[in-house]
CSV table of C-alpha atoms and ligand atoms in Angstrom, one decimal:
chain,number,residue,atom,x,y,z
U,1215,UNK,CA,115.9,148.2,99.3
U,1216,UNK,CA,118.3,146.0,100.3
U,1217,UNK,CA,119.3,142.3,97.3
U,1218,UNK,CA,117.6,139.6,99.0
U,1219,UNK,CA,119.9,136.2,99.9
U,1220,UNK,CA,120.0,133.8,97.7
U,1221,UNK,CA,119.4,133.0,94.2
U,1222,UNK,CA,115.4,134.0,93.3
U,1223,UNK,CA,114.8,130.2,91.9
U,1224,UNK,CA,115.5,129.1,96.3
U,1225,UNK,CA,113.4,131.9,97.0
U,1226,UNK,CA,110.4,130.7,94.6
U,1227,UNK,CA,110.7,127.3,96.4
U,1228,UNK,CA,107.4,126.7,99.1
U,1229,UNK,CA,108.4,124.7,101.7
U,1230,UNK,CA,107.5,121.0,101.7
U,1231,UNK,CA,104.7,120.5,103.9
U,1232,UNK,CA,105.4,117.5,106.5
U,1233,UNK,CA,102.2,116.3,108.6
U,1234,UNK,CA,101.2,117.8,112.0
U,1235,UNK,CA,103.3,116.3,114.6
U,1236,UNK,CA,100.9,114.6,117.4
U,1237,UNK,CA,102.7,117.5,120.0
U,1238,UNK,CA,101.4,120.3,117.6
U,1239,UNK,CA,98.1,119.3,117.5
U,1240,UNK,CA,97.3,118.4,121.2
U,1241,UNK,CA,98.5,121.7,122.1
U,1242,UNK,CA,96.5,123.8,119.5
U,1243,UNK,CA,93.4,122.6,120.0
U,1244,UNK,CA,94.2,121.6,123.5
U,1245,UNK,CA,93.7,117.7,122.9
U,1246,UNK,CA,95.1,114.7,125.0
U,1247,UNK,CA,98.4,113.4,122.5
U,1248,UNK,CA,97.1,109.8,124.1
U,1249,UNK,CA,93.6,110.3,122.1
U,1250,UNK,CA,95.0,111.7,118.7
U,1251,UNK,CA,95.1,109.8,115.7
U,1252,UNK,CA,98.2,110.7,113.5
U,1253,UNK,CA,97.7,108.9,109.8
U,1254,UNK,CA,99.3,111.7,108.2
U,1255,UNK,CA,102.8,110.9,107.6
U,1256,UNK,CA,102.6,107.3,105.8
U,1257,UNK,CA,104.2,105.3,108.6
U,1258,UNK,CA,103.6,102.1,109.1
U,1259,UNK,CA,100.9,101.9,111.9
U,1260,UNK,CA,103.3,98.7,113.9
U,1261,UNK,CA,105.5,101.3,114.8
U,1262,UNK,CA,109.3,100.7,114.3
U,1263,UNK,CA,109.9,96.4,114.3
U,1264,UNK,CA,111.0,94.4,117.8
U,1265,UNK,CA,113.4,93.5,115.4
U,1266,UNK,CA,114.9,95.9,114.5
U,1267,UNK,CA,115.1,97.1,118.1
U,1268,UNK,CA,117.1,95.0,119.4
U,1269,UNK,CA,120.0,95.2,116.8
U,1270,UNK,CA,119.8,99.2,117.4
U,1271,UNK,CA,120.1,98.3,120.9
U,1272,UNK,CA,123.0,96.7,120.8
U,1273,UNK,CA,124.5,99.3,118.5
U,1274,UNK,CA,124.2,102.0,120.8
U,1275,UNK,CA,127.4,101.0,122.4
U,1276,UNK,CA,129.4,102.2,119.4
U,1277,UNK,CA,127.8,105.3,118.6
U,1278,UNK,CA,131.0,106.9,119.3
U,1279,UNK,CA,132.3,106.5,116.5
U,1280,UNK,CA,131.3,107.8,113.3
U,1281,UNK,CA,129.0,105.7,110.9
U,1282,UNK,CA,130.3,102.8,108.7
U,1283,UNK,CA,130.4,105.2,105.6
U,1284,UNK,CA,130.3,102.7,102.5
U,1285,UNK,CA,127.9,100.9,105.2
U,1286,UNK,CA,129.6,97.0,103.9
U,1287,UNK,CA,127.1,95.2,106.3
U,1288,UNK,CA,123.5,96.8,105.6
U,1289,UNK,CA,124.8,97.0,101.0
U,1290,UNK,CA,125.8,93.5,101.7
U,1291,UNK,CA,122.7,92.2,103.2
U,1292,UNK,CA,120.8,94.4,100.5
U,1293,UNK,CA,123.9,92.7,97.8
U,1294,UNK,CA,122.5,89.2,98.5
U,1295,UNK,CA,118.8,90.0,98.5
U,1296,UNK,CA,118.4,91.6,95.2
U,1297,UNK,CA,121.7,89.5,93.8
U,1298,UNK,CA,123.1,92.5,92.5
U,1299,UNK,CA,126.9,93.4,93.7
U,1300,UNK,CA,127.4,96.1,96.3
U,1301,UNK,CA,128.4,98.9,94.4
U,1302,UNK,CA,124.8,99.4,92.3
U,1303,UNK,CA,123.9,100.5,96.0
U,1304,UNK,CA,123.7,103.5,97.2
U,1305,UNK,CA,122.4,104.7,100.6
U,1306,UNK,CA,120.5,107.5,100.9
U,1307,UNK,CA,119.0,110.1,104.4
U,1308,UNK,CA,115.8,107.9,103.5
U,1309,UNK,CA,114.8,107.9,100.0
U,1310,UNK,CA,114.1,111.7,99.5
U,1311,UNK,CA,118.1,112.1,100.2
U,1312,UNK,CA,118.2,109.7,97.0
U,1313,UNK,CA,116.3,111.7,94.8
U,1314,UNK,CA,118.1,114.6,95.4
U,1315,UNK,CA,121.6,113.5,95.1
U,1316,UNK,CA,119.9,112.2,91.9
U,1317,UNK,CA,118.8,115.4,90.4
U,1318,UNK,CA,122.0,116.8,92.0
U,1319,UNK,CA,124.0,114.9,90.2
U,1320,UNK,CA,123.2,114.4,87.2
U,1321,UNK,CA,120.5,118.0,86.2
U,1322,UNK,CA,122.9,121.1,85.0
U,1323,UNK,CA,120.9,125.0,86.3
U,1324,UNK,CA,120.4,124.7,81.8
U,1325,UNK,CA,119.0,121.1,82.2
U,1326,UNK,CA,115.0,119.8,82.3
U,1327,UNK,CA,113.2,117.5,84.5
U,1328,UNK,CA,110.6,115.3,83.6
U,1329,UNK,CA,107.8,114.1,86.5
U,1330,UNK,CA,104.2,114.1,86.4
U,1331,UNK,CA,101.6,115.6,87.4
U,1332,UNK,CA,100.4,115.3,92.2
U,1333,UNK,CA,103.2,113.1,91.6
U,1334,UNK,CA,105.7,113.6,95.1
U,1335,UNK,CA,106.3,116.5,95.8
U,1336,UNK,CA,110.4,116.4,96.8
U,1337,UNK,CA,110.9,115.5,92.6
U,1338,UNK,CA,108.9,119.5,92.3
U,1339,UNK,CA,111.7,120.4,95.1
U,1340,UNK,CA,114.5,119.2,94.0
U,1341,UNK,CA,114.3,120.4,90.6
U,1342,UNK,CA,113.7,124.0,92.0
U,1343,UNK,CA,116.4,123.3,93.8
U,1344,UNK,CA,119.1,123.7,90.4
U,1345,UNK,CA,117.6,125.9,89.3
U,1346,UNK,CA,116.6,122.9,87.0
U,1347,UNK,CA,113.2,123.4,84.3
U,1348,UNK,CA,110.7,120.9,85.8
U,1349,UNK,CA,108.3,119.6,82.4
U,1350,UNK,CA,104.9,118.5,84.3
U,1351,UNK,CA,102.9,116.6,82.5
U,1352,UNK,CA,99.6,116.4,83.0
U,1353,UNK,CA,98.4,113.2,84.5
U,1354,UNK,CA,95.2,110.4,83.1
U,1355,UNK,CA,93.4,109.6,85.8
U,1356,UNK,CA,95.6,111.4,88.8
U,1357,UNK,CA,98.2,108.4,87.8
U,1358,UNK,CA,101.3,108.5,85.4
U,1359,UNK,CA,100.6,109.0,81.5
U,1360,UNK,CA,103.8,107.5,80.7
U,1361,UNK,CA,103.1,107.4,77.0
U,1362,UNK,CA,103.3,111.9,77.7
U,1363,UNK,CA,105.9,111.7,79.3
U,1364,UNK,CA,107.9,110.4,77.2
U,1365,UNK,CA,106.9,112.7,74.2
U,1366,UNK,CA,107.6,115.2,77.0
U,1367,UNK,CA,111.5,114.2,76.7
U,1368,UNK,CA,112.8,116.7,75.2
U,1369,UNK,CA,117.1,118.3,74.2
U,1370,UNK,CA,117.6,119.9,77.5
U,1371,UNK,CA,115.8,117.0,80.5
U,1372,UNK,CA,118.2,114.7,81.5
U,1373,UNK,CA,116.1,112.7,85.4
U,1374,UNK,CA,112.7,111.1,84.5
U,1375,UNK,CA,111.1,110.6,87.7
U,1376,UNK,CA,108.5,108.2,87.9
U,1377,UNK,CA,106.9,107.1,91.2
U,1378,UNK,CA,105.5,103.8,91.5
U,1379,UNK,CA,102.8,103.2,93.5
U,1380,UNK,CA,102.2,106.6,93.0
U,1381,UNK,CA,102.0,109.1,96.4
U,1382,UNK,CA,99.9,111.0,97.3
U,1383,UNK,CA,96.9,109.5,94.9
U,1384,UNK,CA,98.4,106.4,95.3
U,1385,UNK,CA,97.6,105.4,91.4
U,1386,UNK,CA,99.8,101.9,89.7
U,1387,UNK,CA,101.4,101.8,86.3
U,1388,UNK,CA,101.7,98.0,85.9
U,1389,UNK,CA,105.6,96.5,84.9
U,1390,UNK,CA,105.1,96.0,81.0
U,1391,UNK,CA,103.8,99.7,81.1
U,1392,UNK,CA,106.7,101.4,82.4
U,1393,UNK,CA,109.6,98.4,81.0
U,1394,UNK,CA,107.9,100.0,76.9
U,1395,UNK,CA,108.9,103.0,78.9
U,1396,UNK,CA,112.1,102.6,79.6
U,1397,UNK,CA,112.6,100.9,76.4
U,1398,UNK,CA,112.6,104.1,74.8
U,1399,UNK,CA,114.0,106.6,76.9
U,1400,UNK,CA,116.6,107.8,75.4
U,1401,UNK,CA,120.1,106.5,76.7
U,1402,UNK,CA,121.3,109.9,78.1
U,1403,UNK,CA,118.0,110.8,80.0
U,1404,UNK,CA,117.7,108.8,83.7
U,1405,UNK,CA,115.1,107.5,84.9
U,1406,UNK,CA,114.7,107.6,88.4
U,1407,UNK,CA,111.9,104.8,89.0
U,1408,UNK,CA,110.4,105.6,93.0
U,1409,UNK,CA,109.2,102.8,94.4
U,1410,UNK,CA,108.5,103.7,98.0
U,1411,UNK,CA,105.9,101.9,98.3
U,1412,UNK,CA,106.4,98.5,96.8
U,1413,UNK,CA,106.4,96.5,99.6
U,1414,UNK,CA,102.7,96.6,100.4
U,1415,UNK,CA,102.2,95.2,95.7
U,1416,UNK,CA,99.5,92.5,95.7
U,1417,UNK,CA,101.6,89.3,94.0
U,1418,UNK,CA,99.9,89.6,91.3
U,1419,UNK,CA,101.3,93.1,90.7
U,1420,UNK,CA,104.8,92.9,91.7
U,1421,UNK,CA,107.3,92.2,88.6
U,1422,UNK,CA,111.3,92.3,88.5
U,1423,UNK,CA,112.7,96.9,88.4
U,1424,UNK,CA,116.3,94.7,89.6
U,1425,UNK,CA,116.2,92.9,86.5
U,1426,UNK,CA,115.3,96.3,85.0
U,1427,UNK,CA,118.3,97.8,86.2
U,1428,UNK,CA,120.4,95.2,85.0
U,1429,UNK,CA,119.5,95.7,80.8
U,1430,UNK,CA,118.7,99.7,81.5
U,1431,UNK,CA,122.4,101.7,82.6
U,1432,UNK,CA,119.8,104.2,82.4
U,1433,UNK,CA,117.7,103.6,85.7
U,1434,UNK,CA,118.4,104.6,89.1
U,1435,UNK,CA,115.3,102.0,91.6
U,1436,UNK,CA,114.3,103.2,94.6
U,1437,UNK,CA,112.7,102.5,97.5
U,1438,UNK,CA,113.1,103.0,101.3
U,1439,UNK,CA,113.1,100.9,104.8
U,1440,UNK,CA,110.5,103.9,105.6
U,1441,UNK,CA,106.6,102.5,104.7
U,1442,UNK,CA,106.4,98.6,104.7
U,1443,UNK,CA,109.8,98.2,106.8
U,1444,UNK,CA,108.2,100.6,109.5
U,1445,UNK,CA,111.6,102.9,110.4
U,1446,UNK,CA,110.5,106.2,109.2
U,1447,UNK,CA,112.4,107.8,111.8
U,1448,UNK,CA,116.0,106.5,111.4
U,1449,UNK,CA,115.6,107.9,107.5
U,1450,UNK,CA,117.2,105.2,105.4
U,1451,UNK,CA,116.4,104.8,101.5
U,1452,UNK,CA,118.8,102.9,99.1
U,1453,UNK,CA,119.4,103.3,95.1
U,1454,UNK,CA,120.1,100.5,92.6
U,1455,UNK,CA,122.0,100.4,89.6
U,1456,UNK,CA,124.7,100.4,87.2
U,1457,UNK,CA,128.1,101.8,88.5
U,1458,UNK,CA,128.4,104.7,86.0
U,1459,UNK,CA,125.1,106.1,88.2
U,1460,UNK,CA,126.5,104.9,91.1
U,1461,UNK,CA,129.7,106.1,91.2
U,1462,UNK,CA,128.3,109.9,90.4
U,1463,UNK,CA,125.8,109.6,93.8
U,1464,UNK,CA,128.9,108.4,95.3
U,1465,UNK,CA,130.4,111.2,94.8
U,1466,UNK,CA,127.7,113.6,95.7
U,1467,UNK,CA,126.4,112.1,99.2
U,1468,UNK,CA,127.6,113.2,102.0
U,1469,UNK,CA,130.0,110.5,103.6
U,1470,UNK,CA,127.8,109.6,106.5
U,1471,UNK,CA,124.3,110.2,105.2
U,1472,UNK,CA,123.3,106.8,106.8
U,1473,UNK,CA,124.2,107.0,110.9
U,1474,UNK,CA,125.1,103.8,112.9
U,1475,UNK,CA,121.6,102.8,114.5
U,1476,UNK,CA,119.7,103.3,111.2
U,1477,UNK,CA,122.1,101.2,109.6
U,1478,UNK,CA,122.0,98.1,112.3
U,1479,UNK,CA,117.8,98.4,112.4
U,1480,UNK,CA,117.7,98.3,108.9
U,1481,UNK,CA,119.3,95.1,108.5
U,1482,UNK,CA,117.0,93.8,110.7
U,1483,UNK,CA,114.6,94.8,109.2
U,1484,UNK,CA,115.1,93.1,105.9
U,1485,UNK,CA,115.4,89.9,107.8
U,1486,UNK,CA,112.0,90.0,109.2
U,1487,UNK,CA,110.6,88.7,106.8
U,1488,UNK,CA,107.2,88.1,109.0
U,1489,UNK,CA,107.1,92.2,110.4
U,1490,UNK,CA,106.5,92.7,106.4
U,1491,UNK,CA,104.5,90.4,105.2
U,1492,UNK,CA,102.6,91.1,108.7
U,1493,UNK,CA,102.3,94.9,106.9
U,1494,UNK,CA,101.2,94.8,104.1
U,1495,UNK,CA,98.5,92.6,105.5
U,1496,UNK,CA,97.3,94.7,107.8
U,1497,UNK,CA,97.2,96.9,105.2
U,1498,UNK,CA,94.9,95.6,102.9
U,1499,UNK,CA,92.7,94.8,105.6
U,1500,UNK,CA,92.8,98.2,106.6
U,1501,UNK,CA,92.7,99.5,102.6
U,1502,UNK,CA,89.0,97.8,102.5
U,1503,UNK,CA,87.5,99.2,106.1
U,1504,UNK,CA,88.1,102.6,104.6
U,1505,UNK,CA,87.3,102.2,100.9
U,1506,UNK,CA,84.2,100.0,102.6
U,1507,UNK,CA,83.3,103.0,104.5
U,1508,UNK,CA,84.0,106.1,101.7
U,1509,UNK,CA,81.4,103.8,99.6
U,1510,UNK,CA,78.9,104.0,102.1
U,1511,UNK,CA,79.3,107.5,102.1
U,1512,UNK,CA,79.2,108.0,99.0
U,1513,UNK,CA,82.8,110.1,98.7
U,1514,UNK,CA,85.3,109.3,95.5
U,1515,UNK,CA,88.2,108.1,96.0
U,1516,UNK,CA,91.3,107.0,93.9
U,1517,UNK,CA,91.9,103.2,93.9
U,1518,UNK,CA,95.4,102.9,95.5
U,1519,UNK,CA,98.3,100.9,96.4
U,1520,UNK,CA,100.0,102.5,98.6
U,1521,UNK,CA,99.0,102.8,102.6
U,1522,UNK,CA,97.3,105.3,102.6
U,1523,UNK,CA,94.0,106.8,100.0
U,1524,UNK,CA,93.5,110.3,98.7
U,1525,UNK,CA,89.4,110.6,99.7
U,1526,UNK,CA,87.0,113.4,97.9
U,1527,UNK,CA,85.4,115.0,100.9
U,1528,UNK,CA,83.7,118.0,98.6
U,1529,UNK,CA,83.0,119.4,95.3
U,1530,UNK,CA,84.3,122.8,96.0
U,1531,UNK,CA,87.6,123.8,96.4
U,1532,UNK,CA,87.3,125.1,100.6
U,1533,UNK,CA,86.5,121.3,101.1
U,1534,UNK,CA,89.4,119.8,102.4
U,1535,UNK,CA,90.7,122.4,104.8
U,1536,UNK,CA,86.8,122.5,105.6
U,1537,UNK,CA,87.0,118.9,106.5
U,1538,UNK,CA,90.6,118.4,107.5
U,1539,UNK,CA,90.2,121.4,110.7
U,1540,UNK,CA,87.2,119.1,111.6
U,1541,UNK,CA,88.3,116.5,112.1
U,1542,UNK,CA,91.8,117.9,114.1
U,1543,UNK,CA,89.6,119.3,116.2
U,1544,UNK,CA,88.5,116.2,117.1
U,1545,UNK,CA,92.3,114.6,116.9
U,1546,UNK,CA,92.0,112.5,113.4
U,1547,UNK,CA,95.4,113.9,111.5
U,1548,UNK,CA,95.5,113.4,108.3
U,1549,UNK,CA,97.2,115.2,105.1
U,1550,UNK,CA,95.2,118.3,103.1
U,1551,UNK,CA,96.8,118.0,99.8
U,1552,UNK,CA,95.4,121.6,98.2
U,1553,UNK,CA,99.4,121.8,98.3
U,1554,UNK,CA,99.8,118.8,95.2
U,1555,UNK,CA,96.2,121.0,93.4
U,1556,UNK,CA,94.5,119.3,94.9
U,1557,UNK,CA,92.3,121.1,97.3
U,1558,UNK,CA,88.6,119.3,97.2
U,1559,UNK,CA,90.7,115.9,98.4
U,1560,UNK,CA,92.6,114.7,101.5
U,1561,UNK,CA,95.0,111.9,101.4
U,1562,UNK,CA,94.6,109.9,105.1
U,1563,UNK,CA,97.1,107.3,105.9
U,1564,UNK,CA,95.9,103.8,107.2
U,1565,UNK,CA,96.2,102.5,109.6
U,1566,UNK,CA,95.4,100.4,112.6
U,1567,UNK,CA,92.4,98.5,113.1
U,1568,UNK,CA,90.6,101.1,116.2
U,1569,UNK,CA,92.8,104.2,114.3
U,1570,UNK,CA,91.2,103.6,110.7
U,1571,UNK,CA,87.2,103.7,112.9
U,1572,UNK,CA,87.9,106.6,114.4
U,1573,UNK,CA,88.9,108.3,112.0
U,1574,UNK,CA,85.7,107.1,109.8
U,1575,UNK,CA,83.7,109.0,113.3
U,1576,UNK,CA,84.7,111.2,113.5
U,1577,UNK,CA,85.3,112.2,109.0
U,1578,UNK,CA,81.0,111.4,108.9
U,1579,UNK,CA,80.9,113.8,111.7
U,1580,UNK,CA,83.0,115.9,110.1
U,1581,UNK,CA,80.8,115.8,106.6
U,1582,UNK,CA,78.0,116.8,108.4
U,1583,UNK,CA,79.6,119.5,110.5
U,1584,UNK,CA,81.1,120.7,107.1
Y,881,PLP,C1,106.2,108.3,96.6
Y,881,PLP,C2,107.6,108.9,97.8
Y,881,PLP,N1,108.7,108.5,97.6
Y,881,PLP,C3,109.9,109.0,98.6
Y,881,PLP,C4,109.5,109.2,99.6
Y,881,PLP,C5,110.7,109.3,101.0
Y,881,PLP,O1,110.5,108.6,102.3
Y,881,PLP,P1,111.8,109.4,102.2
Y,881,PLP,O2,113.0,108.9,103.0
Y,881,PLP,O3,111.5,108.1,104.6
Y,881,PLP,O4,112.6,107.7,102.6
Y,881,PLP,C6,108.0,109.4,99.7
Y,881,PLP,C7,108.2,109.5,101.3
Y,881,PLP,O5,106.7,110.2,101.6
Y,881,PLP,C8,107.2,109.1,99.0
Y,881,PLP,O6,105.7,109.1,99.2
């Protein structure tokens, strides 16, 4: 037998499972693409804002050139929005890129990363990709247990990932609890506070994480344009942190990791308050609709502050895949979460009213068929 390529810790990685593309489901199940409803990747059902489309169309003329590596204008816009200097901002090819860069910049193979059970899959992937040690802290009520996470930090730990709200569970940690946690985390351990869904939070749950960045040199707040801003396909995310951290991330960042169209669209989206508000309102109404249907059907769900809901579709470990298949056959794509250790559950992204209705109708049929 020949020696396999690559380190064993890379061979052991289970690749990320993305939501099934509409075209693939149409081919596999012989369905009309136009009738398929995709609620599988926590995308904004409104699509991208018109303002971003216009900005992108204008930017097309310059595509023969490399993007601005330092993204001067986008950083200036973010800097004004969050009242931090531009050198506190790192841009990523999606916030996924930020998570990966942070892990690579801060952690060696012999060291450890702490994250919660049922938290975003990329934390595990980033850890495994380094061959570093994962310290996975059991969840409480499907959410982060910050006291246990604090206790789990050991001498080798260099990074902690906290998702708020979390994906795939939608759980939310109050700001005061995060602040108390940050107060106790050792200075040499960096906390990445992943706020991919923060724009969906109702006013009463909001907290000022950027103020914490000013206080804690070991805090990196990560945000994305993929969700409420509607730019998932363009891949733009960013991190805010003090210059010592930002400088480190910048050394590992690919020089042109955010393309020109994405930079132009992100500036427009950032300034489109109306679109953001519309997205949040649509999401809140869709959440009420979906959870009312789950209540009616007697299905358990985890209260969510994201643009998705985790729902338990049966009490046996085959339930998630069985109901998922029944949904696919009816042209509804959601996300099975067996890979998260949640085989009885499905994660459904909140869609347009008609998409939510189509999902509910298909779910009812799937439950009786399953
Ligand atoms: C919690 C969380 N963080 C980060 C991301 C990465 O998103 P993106 O790379 O599109 O910014 C996601 C995407 O689903 C997410 O759910």
